[in-house]
Coordinates of C-alpha atoms in Angstrom, one line a residue:
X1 CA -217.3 -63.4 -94.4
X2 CA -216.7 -60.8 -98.1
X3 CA -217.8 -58.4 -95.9
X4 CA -218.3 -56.0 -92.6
X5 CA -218.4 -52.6 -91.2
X6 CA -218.3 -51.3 -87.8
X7 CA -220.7 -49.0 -85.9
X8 CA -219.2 -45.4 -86.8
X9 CA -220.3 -42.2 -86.7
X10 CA -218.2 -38.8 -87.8
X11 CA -220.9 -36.6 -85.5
X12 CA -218.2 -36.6 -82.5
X13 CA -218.2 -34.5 -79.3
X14 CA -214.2 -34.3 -79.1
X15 CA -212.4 -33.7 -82.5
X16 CA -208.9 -31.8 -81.8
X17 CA -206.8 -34.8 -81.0
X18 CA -207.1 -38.6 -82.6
X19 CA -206.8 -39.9 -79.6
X20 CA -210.1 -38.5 -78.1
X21 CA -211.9 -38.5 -81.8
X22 CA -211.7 -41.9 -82.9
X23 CA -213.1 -43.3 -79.3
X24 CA -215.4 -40.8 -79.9
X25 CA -216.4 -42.0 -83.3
X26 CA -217.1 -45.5 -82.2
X27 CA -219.1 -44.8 -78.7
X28 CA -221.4 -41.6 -80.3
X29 CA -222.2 -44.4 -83.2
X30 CA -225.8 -45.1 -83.2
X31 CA -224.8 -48.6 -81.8
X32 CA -223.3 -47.5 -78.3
X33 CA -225.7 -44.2 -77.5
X34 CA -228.3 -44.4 -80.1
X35 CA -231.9 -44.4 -79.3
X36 CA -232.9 -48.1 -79.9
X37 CA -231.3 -49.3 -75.8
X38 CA -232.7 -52.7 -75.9
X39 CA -233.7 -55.4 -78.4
X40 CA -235.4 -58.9 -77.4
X41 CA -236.4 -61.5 -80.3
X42 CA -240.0 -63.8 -78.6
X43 CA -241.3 -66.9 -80.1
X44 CA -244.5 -68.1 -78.6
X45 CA -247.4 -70.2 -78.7
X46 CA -249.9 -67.5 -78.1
X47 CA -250.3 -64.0 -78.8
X48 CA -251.4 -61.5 -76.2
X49 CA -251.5 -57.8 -74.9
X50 CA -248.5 -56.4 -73.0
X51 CA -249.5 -54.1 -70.6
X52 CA -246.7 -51.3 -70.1
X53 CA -245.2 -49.5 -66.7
X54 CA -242.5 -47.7 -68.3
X55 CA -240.6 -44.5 -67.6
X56 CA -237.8 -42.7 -69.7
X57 CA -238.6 -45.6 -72.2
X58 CA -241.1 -45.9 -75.6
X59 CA -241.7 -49.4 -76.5
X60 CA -242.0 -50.8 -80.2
X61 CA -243.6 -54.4 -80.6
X62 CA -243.9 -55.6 -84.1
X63 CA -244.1 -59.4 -85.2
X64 CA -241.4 -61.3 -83.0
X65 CA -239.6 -58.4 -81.5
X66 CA -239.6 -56.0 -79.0
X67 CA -237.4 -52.9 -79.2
X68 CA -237.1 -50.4 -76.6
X69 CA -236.2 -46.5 -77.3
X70 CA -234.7 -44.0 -74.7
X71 CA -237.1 -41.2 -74.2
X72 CA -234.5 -38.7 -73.5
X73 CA -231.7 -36.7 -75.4
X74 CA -229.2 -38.3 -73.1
X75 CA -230.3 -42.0 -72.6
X76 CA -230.5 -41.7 -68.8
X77 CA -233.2 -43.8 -66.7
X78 CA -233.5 -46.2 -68.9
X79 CA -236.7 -48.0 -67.2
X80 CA -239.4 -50.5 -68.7
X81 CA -241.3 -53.1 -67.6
X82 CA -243.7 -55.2 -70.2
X83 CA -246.4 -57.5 -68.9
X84 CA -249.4 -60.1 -69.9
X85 CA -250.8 -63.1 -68.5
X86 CA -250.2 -66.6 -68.6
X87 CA -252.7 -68.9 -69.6
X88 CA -252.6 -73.2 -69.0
X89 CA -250.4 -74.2 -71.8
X90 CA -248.1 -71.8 -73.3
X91 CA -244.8 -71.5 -74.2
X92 CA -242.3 -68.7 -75.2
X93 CA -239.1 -68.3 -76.0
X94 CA -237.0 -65.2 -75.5
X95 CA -233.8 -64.1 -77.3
X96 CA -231.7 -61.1 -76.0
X97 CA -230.3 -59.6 -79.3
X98 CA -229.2 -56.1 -77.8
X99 CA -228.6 -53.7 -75.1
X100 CA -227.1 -50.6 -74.3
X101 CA -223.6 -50.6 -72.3
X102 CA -225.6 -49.1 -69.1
X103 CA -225.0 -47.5 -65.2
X104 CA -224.8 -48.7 -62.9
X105 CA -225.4 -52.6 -64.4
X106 CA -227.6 -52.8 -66.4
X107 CA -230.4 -55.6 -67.2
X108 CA -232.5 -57.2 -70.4
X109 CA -234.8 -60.2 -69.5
X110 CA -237.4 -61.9 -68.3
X111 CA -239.2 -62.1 -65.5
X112 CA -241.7 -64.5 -64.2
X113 CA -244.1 -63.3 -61.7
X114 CA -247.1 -64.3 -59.0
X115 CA -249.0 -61.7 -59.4
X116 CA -248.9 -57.8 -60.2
X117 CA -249.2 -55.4 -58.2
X118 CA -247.3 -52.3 -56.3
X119 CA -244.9 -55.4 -54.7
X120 CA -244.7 -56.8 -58.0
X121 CA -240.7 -56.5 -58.4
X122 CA -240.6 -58.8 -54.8
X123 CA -243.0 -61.7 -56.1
X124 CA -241.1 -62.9 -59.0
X125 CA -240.8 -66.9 -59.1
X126 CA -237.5 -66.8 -62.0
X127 CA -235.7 -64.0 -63.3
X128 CA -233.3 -64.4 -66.7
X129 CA -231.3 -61.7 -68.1
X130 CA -227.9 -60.2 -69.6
X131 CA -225.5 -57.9 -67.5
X132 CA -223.0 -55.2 -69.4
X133 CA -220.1 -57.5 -69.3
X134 CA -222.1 -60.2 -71.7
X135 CA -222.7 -62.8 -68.7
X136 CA -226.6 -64.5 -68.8
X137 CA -227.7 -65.6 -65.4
X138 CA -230.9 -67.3 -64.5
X139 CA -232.2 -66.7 -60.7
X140 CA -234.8 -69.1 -58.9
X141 CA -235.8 -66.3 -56.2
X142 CA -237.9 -69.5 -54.3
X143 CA -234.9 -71.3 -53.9
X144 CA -231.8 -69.3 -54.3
X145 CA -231.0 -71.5 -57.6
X146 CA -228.7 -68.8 -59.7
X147 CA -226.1 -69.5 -62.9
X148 CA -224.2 -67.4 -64.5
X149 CA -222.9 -68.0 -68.3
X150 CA -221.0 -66.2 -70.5
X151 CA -223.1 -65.4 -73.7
X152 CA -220.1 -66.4 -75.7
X153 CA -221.3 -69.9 -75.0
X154 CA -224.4 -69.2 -76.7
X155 CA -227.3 -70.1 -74.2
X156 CA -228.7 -66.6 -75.0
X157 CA -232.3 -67.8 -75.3
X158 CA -234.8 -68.9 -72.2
X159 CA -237.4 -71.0 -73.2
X160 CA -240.4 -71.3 -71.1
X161 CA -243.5 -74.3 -70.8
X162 CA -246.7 -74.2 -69.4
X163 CA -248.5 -77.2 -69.4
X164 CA -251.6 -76.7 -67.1
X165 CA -250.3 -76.5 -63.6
X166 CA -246.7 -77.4 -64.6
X167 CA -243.7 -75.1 -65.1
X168 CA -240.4 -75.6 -66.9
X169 CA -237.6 -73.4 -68.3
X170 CA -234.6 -73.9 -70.2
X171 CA -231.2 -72.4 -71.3
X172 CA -231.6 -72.6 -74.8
X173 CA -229.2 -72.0 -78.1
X174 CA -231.4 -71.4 -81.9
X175 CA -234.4 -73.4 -80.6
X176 CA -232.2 -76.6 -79.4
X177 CA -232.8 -77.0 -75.8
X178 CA -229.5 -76.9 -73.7
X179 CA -230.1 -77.0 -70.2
X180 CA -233.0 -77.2 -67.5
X181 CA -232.9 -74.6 -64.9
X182 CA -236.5 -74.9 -63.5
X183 CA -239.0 -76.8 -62.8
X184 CA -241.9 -76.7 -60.6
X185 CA -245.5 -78.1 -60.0
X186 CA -249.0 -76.6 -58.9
X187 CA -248.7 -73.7 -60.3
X188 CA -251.6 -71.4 -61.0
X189 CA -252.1 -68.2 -62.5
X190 CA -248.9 -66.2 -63.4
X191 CA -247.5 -63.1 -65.3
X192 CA -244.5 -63.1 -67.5
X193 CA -242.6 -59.7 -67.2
X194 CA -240.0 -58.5 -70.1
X195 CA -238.2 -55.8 -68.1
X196 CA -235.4 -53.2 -68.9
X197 CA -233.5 -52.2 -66.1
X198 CA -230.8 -49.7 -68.1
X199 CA -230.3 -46.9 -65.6
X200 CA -227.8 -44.4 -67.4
X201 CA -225.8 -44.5 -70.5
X202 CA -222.1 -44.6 -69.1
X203 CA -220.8 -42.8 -72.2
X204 CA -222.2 -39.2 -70.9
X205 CA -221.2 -39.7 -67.4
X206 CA -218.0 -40.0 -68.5
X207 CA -217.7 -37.9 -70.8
X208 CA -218.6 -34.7 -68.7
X209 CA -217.3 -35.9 -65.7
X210 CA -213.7 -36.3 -67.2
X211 CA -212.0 -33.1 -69.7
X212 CA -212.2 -30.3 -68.0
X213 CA -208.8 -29.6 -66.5
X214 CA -206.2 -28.4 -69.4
X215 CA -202.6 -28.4 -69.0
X216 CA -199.8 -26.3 -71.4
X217 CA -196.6 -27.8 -71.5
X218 CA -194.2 -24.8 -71.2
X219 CA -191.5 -27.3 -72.7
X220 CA -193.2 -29.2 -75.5
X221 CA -192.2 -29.3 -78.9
X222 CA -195.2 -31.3 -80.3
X223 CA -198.6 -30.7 -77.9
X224 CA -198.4 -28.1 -75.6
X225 CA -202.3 -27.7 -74.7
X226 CA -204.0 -30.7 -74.0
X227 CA -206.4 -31.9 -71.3
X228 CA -205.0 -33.2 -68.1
X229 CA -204.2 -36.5 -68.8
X230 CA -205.6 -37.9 -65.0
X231 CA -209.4 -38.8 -65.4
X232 CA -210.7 -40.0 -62.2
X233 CA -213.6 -42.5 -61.9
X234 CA -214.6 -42.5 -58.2
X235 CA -211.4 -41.2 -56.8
X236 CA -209.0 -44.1 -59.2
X237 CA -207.3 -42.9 -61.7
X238 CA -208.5 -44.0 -65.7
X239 CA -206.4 -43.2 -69.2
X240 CA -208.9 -41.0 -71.2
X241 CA -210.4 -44.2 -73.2
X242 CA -212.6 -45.8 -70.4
X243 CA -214.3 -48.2 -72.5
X244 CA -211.5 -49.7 -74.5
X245 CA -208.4 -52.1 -74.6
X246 CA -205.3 -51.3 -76.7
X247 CA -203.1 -53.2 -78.3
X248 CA -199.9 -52.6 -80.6
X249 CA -198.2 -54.7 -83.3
X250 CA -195.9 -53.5 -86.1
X251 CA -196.6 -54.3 -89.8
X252 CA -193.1 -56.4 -90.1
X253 CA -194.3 -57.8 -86.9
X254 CA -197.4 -59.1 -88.2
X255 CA -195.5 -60.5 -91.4
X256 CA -193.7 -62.7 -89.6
X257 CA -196.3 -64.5 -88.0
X258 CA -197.0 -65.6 -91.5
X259 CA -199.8 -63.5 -91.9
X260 CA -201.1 -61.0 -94.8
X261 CA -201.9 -57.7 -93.7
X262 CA -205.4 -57.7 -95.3
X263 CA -205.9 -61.0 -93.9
X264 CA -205.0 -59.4 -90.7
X265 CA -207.1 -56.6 -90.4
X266 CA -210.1 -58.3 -91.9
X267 CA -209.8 -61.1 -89.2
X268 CA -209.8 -58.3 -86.3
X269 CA -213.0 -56.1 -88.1
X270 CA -214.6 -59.9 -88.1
X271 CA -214.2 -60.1 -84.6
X272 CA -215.5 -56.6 -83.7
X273 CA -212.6 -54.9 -83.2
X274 CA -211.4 -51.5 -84.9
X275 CA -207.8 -50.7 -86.4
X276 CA -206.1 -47.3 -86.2
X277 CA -202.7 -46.7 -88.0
X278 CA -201.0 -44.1 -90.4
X279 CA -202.7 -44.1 -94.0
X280 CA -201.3 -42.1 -96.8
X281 CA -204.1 -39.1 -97.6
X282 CA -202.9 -39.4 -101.6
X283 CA -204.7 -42.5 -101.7
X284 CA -208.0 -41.1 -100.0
X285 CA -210.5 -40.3 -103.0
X286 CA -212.6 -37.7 -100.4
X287 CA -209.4 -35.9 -99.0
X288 CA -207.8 -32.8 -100.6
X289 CA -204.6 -34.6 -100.2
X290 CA -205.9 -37.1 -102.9
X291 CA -203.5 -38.1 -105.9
X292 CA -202.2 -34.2 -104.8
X293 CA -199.5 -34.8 -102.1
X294 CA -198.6 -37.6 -100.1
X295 CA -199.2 -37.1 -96.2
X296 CA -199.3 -39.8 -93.9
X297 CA -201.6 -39.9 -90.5
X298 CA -202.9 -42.0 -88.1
X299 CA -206.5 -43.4 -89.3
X300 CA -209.4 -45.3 -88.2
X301 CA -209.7 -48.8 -90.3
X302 CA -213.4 -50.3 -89.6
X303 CA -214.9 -52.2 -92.1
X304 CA -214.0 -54.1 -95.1
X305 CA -215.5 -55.5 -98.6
X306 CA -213.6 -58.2 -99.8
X307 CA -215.7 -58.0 -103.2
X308 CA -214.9 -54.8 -103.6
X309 CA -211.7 -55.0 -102.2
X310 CA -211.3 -51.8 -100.1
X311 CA -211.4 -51.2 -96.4
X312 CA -213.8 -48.3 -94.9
X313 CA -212.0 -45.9 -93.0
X314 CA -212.2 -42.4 -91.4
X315 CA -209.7 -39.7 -90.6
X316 CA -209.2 -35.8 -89.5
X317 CA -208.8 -32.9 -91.8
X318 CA -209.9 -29.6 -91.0
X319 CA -210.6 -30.2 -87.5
X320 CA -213.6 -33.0 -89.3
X321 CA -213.8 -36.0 -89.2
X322 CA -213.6 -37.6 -92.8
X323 CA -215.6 -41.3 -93.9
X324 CA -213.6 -42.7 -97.1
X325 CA -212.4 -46.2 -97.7
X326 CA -208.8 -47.3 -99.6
X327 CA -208.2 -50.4 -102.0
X328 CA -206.4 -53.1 -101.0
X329 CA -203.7 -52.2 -104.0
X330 CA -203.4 -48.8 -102.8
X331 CA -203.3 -49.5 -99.1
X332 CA -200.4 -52.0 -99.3
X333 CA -198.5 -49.8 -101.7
X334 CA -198.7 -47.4 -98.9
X335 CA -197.5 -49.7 -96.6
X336 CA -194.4 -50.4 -98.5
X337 CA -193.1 -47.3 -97.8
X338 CA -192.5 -47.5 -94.1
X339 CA -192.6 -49.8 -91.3
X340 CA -196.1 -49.0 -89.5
X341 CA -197.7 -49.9 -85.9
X342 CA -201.1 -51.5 -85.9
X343 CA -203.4 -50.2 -83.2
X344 CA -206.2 -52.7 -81.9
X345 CA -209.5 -51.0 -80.3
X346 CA -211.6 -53.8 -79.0
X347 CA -214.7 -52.4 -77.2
X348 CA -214.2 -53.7 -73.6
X349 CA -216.0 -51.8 -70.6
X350 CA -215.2 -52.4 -67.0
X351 CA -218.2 -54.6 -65.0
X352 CA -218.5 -51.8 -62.7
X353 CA -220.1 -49.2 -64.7
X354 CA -219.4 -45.1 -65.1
X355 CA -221.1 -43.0 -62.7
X356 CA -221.1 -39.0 -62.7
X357 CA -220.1 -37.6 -59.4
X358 CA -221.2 -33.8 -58.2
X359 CA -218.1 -33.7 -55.8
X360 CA -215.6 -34.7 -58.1
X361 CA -216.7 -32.3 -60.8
X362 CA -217.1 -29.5 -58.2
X363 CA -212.8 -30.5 -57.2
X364 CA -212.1 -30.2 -60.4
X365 CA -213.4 -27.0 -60.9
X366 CA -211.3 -25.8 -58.3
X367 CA -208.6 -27.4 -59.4
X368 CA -209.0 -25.2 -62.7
X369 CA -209.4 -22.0 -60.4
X370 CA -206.3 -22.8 -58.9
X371 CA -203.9 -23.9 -61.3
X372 CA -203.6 -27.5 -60.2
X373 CA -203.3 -30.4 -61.5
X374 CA -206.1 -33.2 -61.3
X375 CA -203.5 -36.0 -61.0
X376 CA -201.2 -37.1 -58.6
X377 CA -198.2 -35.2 -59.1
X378 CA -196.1 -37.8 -58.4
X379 CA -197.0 -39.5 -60.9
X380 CA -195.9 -36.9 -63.4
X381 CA -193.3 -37.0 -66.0
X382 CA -191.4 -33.3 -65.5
X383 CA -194.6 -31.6 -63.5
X384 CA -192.5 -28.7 -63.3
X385 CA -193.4 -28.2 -66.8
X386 CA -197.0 -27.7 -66.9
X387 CA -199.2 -25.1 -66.3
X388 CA -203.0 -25.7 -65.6
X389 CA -206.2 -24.2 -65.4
X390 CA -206.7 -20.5 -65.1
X391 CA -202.8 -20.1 -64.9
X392 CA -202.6 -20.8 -68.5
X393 CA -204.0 -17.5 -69.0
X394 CA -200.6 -16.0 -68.2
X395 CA -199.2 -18.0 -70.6
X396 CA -200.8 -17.5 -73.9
X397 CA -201.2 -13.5 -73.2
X398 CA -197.7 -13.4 -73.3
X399 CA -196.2 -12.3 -76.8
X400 CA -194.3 -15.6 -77.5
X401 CA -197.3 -17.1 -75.5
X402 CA -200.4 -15.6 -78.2
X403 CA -197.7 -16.2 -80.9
X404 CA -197.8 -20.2 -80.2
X405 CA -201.4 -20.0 -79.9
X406 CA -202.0 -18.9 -82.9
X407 CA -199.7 -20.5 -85.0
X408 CA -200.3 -24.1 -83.6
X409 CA -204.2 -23.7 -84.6
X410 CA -205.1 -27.2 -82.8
X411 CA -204.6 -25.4 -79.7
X412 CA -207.6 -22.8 -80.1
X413 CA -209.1 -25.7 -81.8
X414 CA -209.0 -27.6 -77.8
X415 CA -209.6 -23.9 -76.5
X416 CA -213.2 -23.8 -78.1
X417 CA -213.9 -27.5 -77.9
X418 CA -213.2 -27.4 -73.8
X419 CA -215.6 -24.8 -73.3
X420 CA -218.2 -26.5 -75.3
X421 CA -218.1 -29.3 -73.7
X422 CA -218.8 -27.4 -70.5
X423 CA -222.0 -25.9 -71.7
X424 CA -223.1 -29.2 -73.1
X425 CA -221.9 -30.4 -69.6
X426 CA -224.1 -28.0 -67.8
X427 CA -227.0 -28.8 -70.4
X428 CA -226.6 -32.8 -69.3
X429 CA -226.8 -31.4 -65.9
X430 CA -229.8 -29.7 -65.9
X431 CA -231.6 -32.7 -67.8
X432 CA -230.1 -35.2 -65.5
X433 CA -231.1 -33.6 -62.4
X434 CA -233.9 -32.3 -63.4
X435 CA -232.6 -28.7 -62.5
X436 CA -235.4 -25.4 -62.5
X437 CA -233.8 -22.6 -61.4
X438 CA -233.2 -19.1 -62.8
X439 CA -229.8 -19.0 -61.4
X440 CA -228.6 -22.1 -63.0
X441 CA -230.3 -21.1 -66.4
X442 CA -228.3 -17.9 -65.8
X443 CA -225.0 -20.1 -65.6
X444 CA -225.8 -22.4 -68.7
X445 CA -226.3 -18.4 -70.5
X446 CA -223.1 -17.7 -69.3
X447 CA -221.3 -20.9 -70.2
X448 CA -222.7 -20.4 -74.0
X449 CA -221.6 -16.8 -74.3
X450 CA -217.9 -17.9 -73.3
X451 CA -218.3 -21.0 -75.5
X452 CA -219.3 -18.5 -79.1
X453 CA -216.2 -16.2 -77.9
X454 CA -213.9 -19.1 -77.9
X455 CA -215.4 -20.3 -81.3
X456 CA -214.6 -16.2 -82.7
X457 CA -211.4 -17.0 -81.4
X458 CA -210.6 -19.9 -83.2
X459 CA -211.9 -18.4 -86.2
X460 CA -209.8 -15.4 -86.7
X461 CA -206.6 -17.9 -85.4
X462 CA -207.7 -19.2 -88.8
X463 CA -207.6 -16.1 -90.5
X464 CA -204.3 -14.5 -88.8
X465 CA -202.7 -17.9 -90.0
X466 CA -203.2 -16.5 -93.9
X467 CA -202.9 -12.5 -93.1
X468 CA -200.9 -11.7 -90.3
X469 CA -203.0 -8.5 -89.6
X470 CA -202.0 -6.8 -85.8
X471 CA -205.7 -5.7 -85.5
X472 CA -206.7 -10.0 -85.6
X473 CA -204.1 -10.4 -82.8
X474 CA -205.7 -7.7 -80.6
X475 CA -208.6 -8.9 -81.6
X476 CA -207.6 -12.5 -79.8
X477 CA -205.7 -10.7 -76.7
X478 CA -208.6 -8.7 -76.0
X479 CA -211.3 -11.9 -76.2
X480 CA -208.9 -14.0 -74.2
X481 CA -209.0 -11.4 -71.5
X482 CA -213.2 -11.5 -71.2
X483 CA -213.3 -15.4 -71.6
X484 CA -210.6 -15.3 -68.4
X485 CA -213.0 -13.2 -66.8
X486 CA -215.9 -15.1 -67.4
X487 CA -214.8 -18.2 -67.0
X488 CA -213.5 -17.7 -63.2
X489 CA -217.1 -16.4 -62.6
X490 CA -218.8 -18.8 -64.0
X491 CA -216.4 -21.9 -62.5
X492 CA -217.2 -20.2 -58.9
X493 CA -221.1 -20.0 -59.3
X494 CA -221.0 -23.3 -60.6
X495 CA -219.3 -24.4 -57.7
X496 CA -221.4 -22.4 -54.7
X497 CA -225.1 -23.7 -57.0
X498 CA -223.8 -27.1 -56.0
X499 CA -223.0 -26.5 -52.4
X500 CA -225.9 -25.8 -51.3

């Protein structure tokens, strides 16, 4: 393969650390939470009209495929069902190309049905489809008959035959016929059902669930605001990157396994799976660094043309995120100059999908009130350190306190970006949940007016960084005090809307 990029996107919801960004820039890809949810590739004999019971989902059928869009800004019920009559001799088969990583599993297929009516989901003779975690199973309802595959060994495809009263289907790979999996005579008038069964996209649930406690480390030299490291999924504890697996190996490393570092990263990008390590800026054409000063920092590799020679990558600078791409020549010179760690992001979900929980968000809202932690604090490296929540108020309205704070302008960058995130939270909310009520519109008001203050705040942090004018700092003090004020309001009215 000369060539192949990854699904990216630099339109991120998180953006003040790399470790939250570059997730970010590989699940908000159109790929993972665009509108196109579900993709199925049919070959058959003969061409009729699908009749549609659908909810949050449009359909789009042109020549062999049939693509399903999400209705809704945030992909949630998911919901489709496609159907059409069998005649005496048919035959069809049925590809799954795509699907959305779903809640709470998630389904593609193919049903094949009795009859259709309002008990139409319980008279279904054969059922095919894909879960989340890339397993194909076939279910014979009549006679319990059920296998499971993984789609790695290609049986992707179902190919049904009607011949007159007679019914087979097969497990099929690119037309060849694999396996048998049902068979059954005297069989009259039936339906064949393409159904969606997607629920939620997991990526939203997650993402507003988790990031709302922060924590200042009283003690750090490097990140003293951050958000609290614990994010729970149904009361366990998960690392901030949910839907990935990590793995580390160092350039000199890599070299003595006998392989080329190109080689390396273009076999992993192959495969699917992203790179992040330090690139030198001075070699980045669209950076301001570029052929100006050299500054090394930790990148996102995820494509490659081996034509062109060059990888594609994308970076921070200025809070943005940055698309660009290196030569080979350049990125190995780069290389040369210091011994650097290789960071493997391989897409990998758990089975058991995300799912947004009303009590949990409402405990970790108090948790904010109250200056606590969200993780065990047992589990903490020097707890005593940290300050959480509302209490960091005390912190930053100190003099050496607003002093950090401004200096160290990624904090107001996580200052504004937190209280974003809970407006958009509240937004999802009120979709999600289908929410009409003047008192929660009055929240999501209030939630936006805190969320501009912040952003003023971060703003003239920018400017005090160049001028060092007294009336900027007063200017910070005194909109720190009113987003305090605001923000325990609004965290309480949030919490006594969902109690009832």
């Amino acid at each position: 393969m000369s060539s192949k990029i990854l699904p990216i996107t630099d339109n991120v919801d998180m953006y003040s650390f790399t470790y939250y960004s570059y997730p970010q820039a590989i699940l908000k890809s159109p790929f993972f939470t665009g509108k196109k949810v579900a993709g199925l590739k049919i070959d058959e004999t003969s061409v009729g009209k699908w009749s549609q019971k659908r909810e949050n989902i449009d359909v789009r059928i042109e020549d062999e495929r049939i693509t399903f869009f999400s209705k809704n800004d945030y992909n949630y019920g998911m919901n489709g069902v496609l159907f059409r009559k069998v005649g005496l001799n048919y035959s069809m088969d049925l590809q799954i190309e795509y699907q959305q990583y779903t809640n709470p599993w998630g389904c593609i297929g193919i049903g094949i049905y009795r009859m259709i009516d309002e008990d139409w989901k319980n008279n279904s003779v054969l059922e095919f489809g894909q879960f989340n975690n890339g397993k194909i199973y076939i279910k014979d309802l009549g006679t319990q008959y059920e296998v499971t595959t993984d789609i790695s060994e290609e049986k992707n495809s179902l190919r049904i035959n009607k011949e007159g009263n007679k019914l087979e289907c097969y497990l099929a790979n690119c037309n060849k016929i694999e396996e048998k999996v049902y068979e059954k005579e005297n069989v009259a008038e039936l339906y064949i059902g393409i159904f969606v069964k997607l629920y939620d996209n997991c990526y939203y649930d997650f993402l507003f669930q988790n990031n709302l406690q922060l924590k200042y480390d009283c003690i750090g030299k490097e990140i003293t605001l951050d958000y609290d490291s614990g994010i729970m999924k149904n009361d366990n504890y998960f690392t901030a990157d949910y839907f990935f697996d990590y793995s580390i190996e160092s350039v000199s490393t890599i070299k003595k396994m006998g392989l080329s570092i190109i080689s390396y990263i273009t076999g992993k990008i192959s495969n699917g799976v992203y790179l992040e390590m330090e690139i030198d800026y001075f070699f980045l054409p669209n950076s301001v660094c570029y052929s100006i000063t050299h500054y090394y920092h930790r990148s996102l590799i995820y494509g490659y043309d081996s034509e062109k020679e060059k990888f594609n990558v994308i970076y921070i600078e200025k809070g943005k995120l940055i698309i660009d791409s290196i030569g080979y020549g350049d990125f190995i010179a780069q290389i040369q100059k210091k011994d650097s760690h290789v960071m493997s992001i391989a897409f990998t979900p758990e089975n058991i999908a995300y799912e947004f929980s009303i009590e949990i968000f409402k405990r970790n809202l108090e948790s904010y009130r109250q200056g606590e932690s969200v993780v065990k604090t047992d589990i903490i490296r020097h707890s005593d350190s940290y300050v959480y929540g509302m209490d960091l108020y005390n912190i930053i309205l100190k003099k050496d306190g607003l002093q950090s704070f401004i200096e160290d302008i990624r904090m107001s960058y996580l200052f504004f970006e937190h209280k974003e995130i809970m407006y958009r939270r509240l937004l999802y909310l009120k979709e999600k949940k289908n929410i009409k009520s003047q008192k929660f519109d009055s929240i999501v008001t209030n939630a936006l007016y805190i969320c501009n203050e912040s952003k003023k705040i971060m703003q003239l942090c920018m400017k005090e960084a160049f001028s060092s004018k007294s009336e900027n700092k007063e200017k910070i003090k005194g909109k720190l005090v009113k987003i305090r004020n605001e923000e325990e309001s609004l965290f309480l009215n949030i919490i006594e809307f969902f109690t009832k």
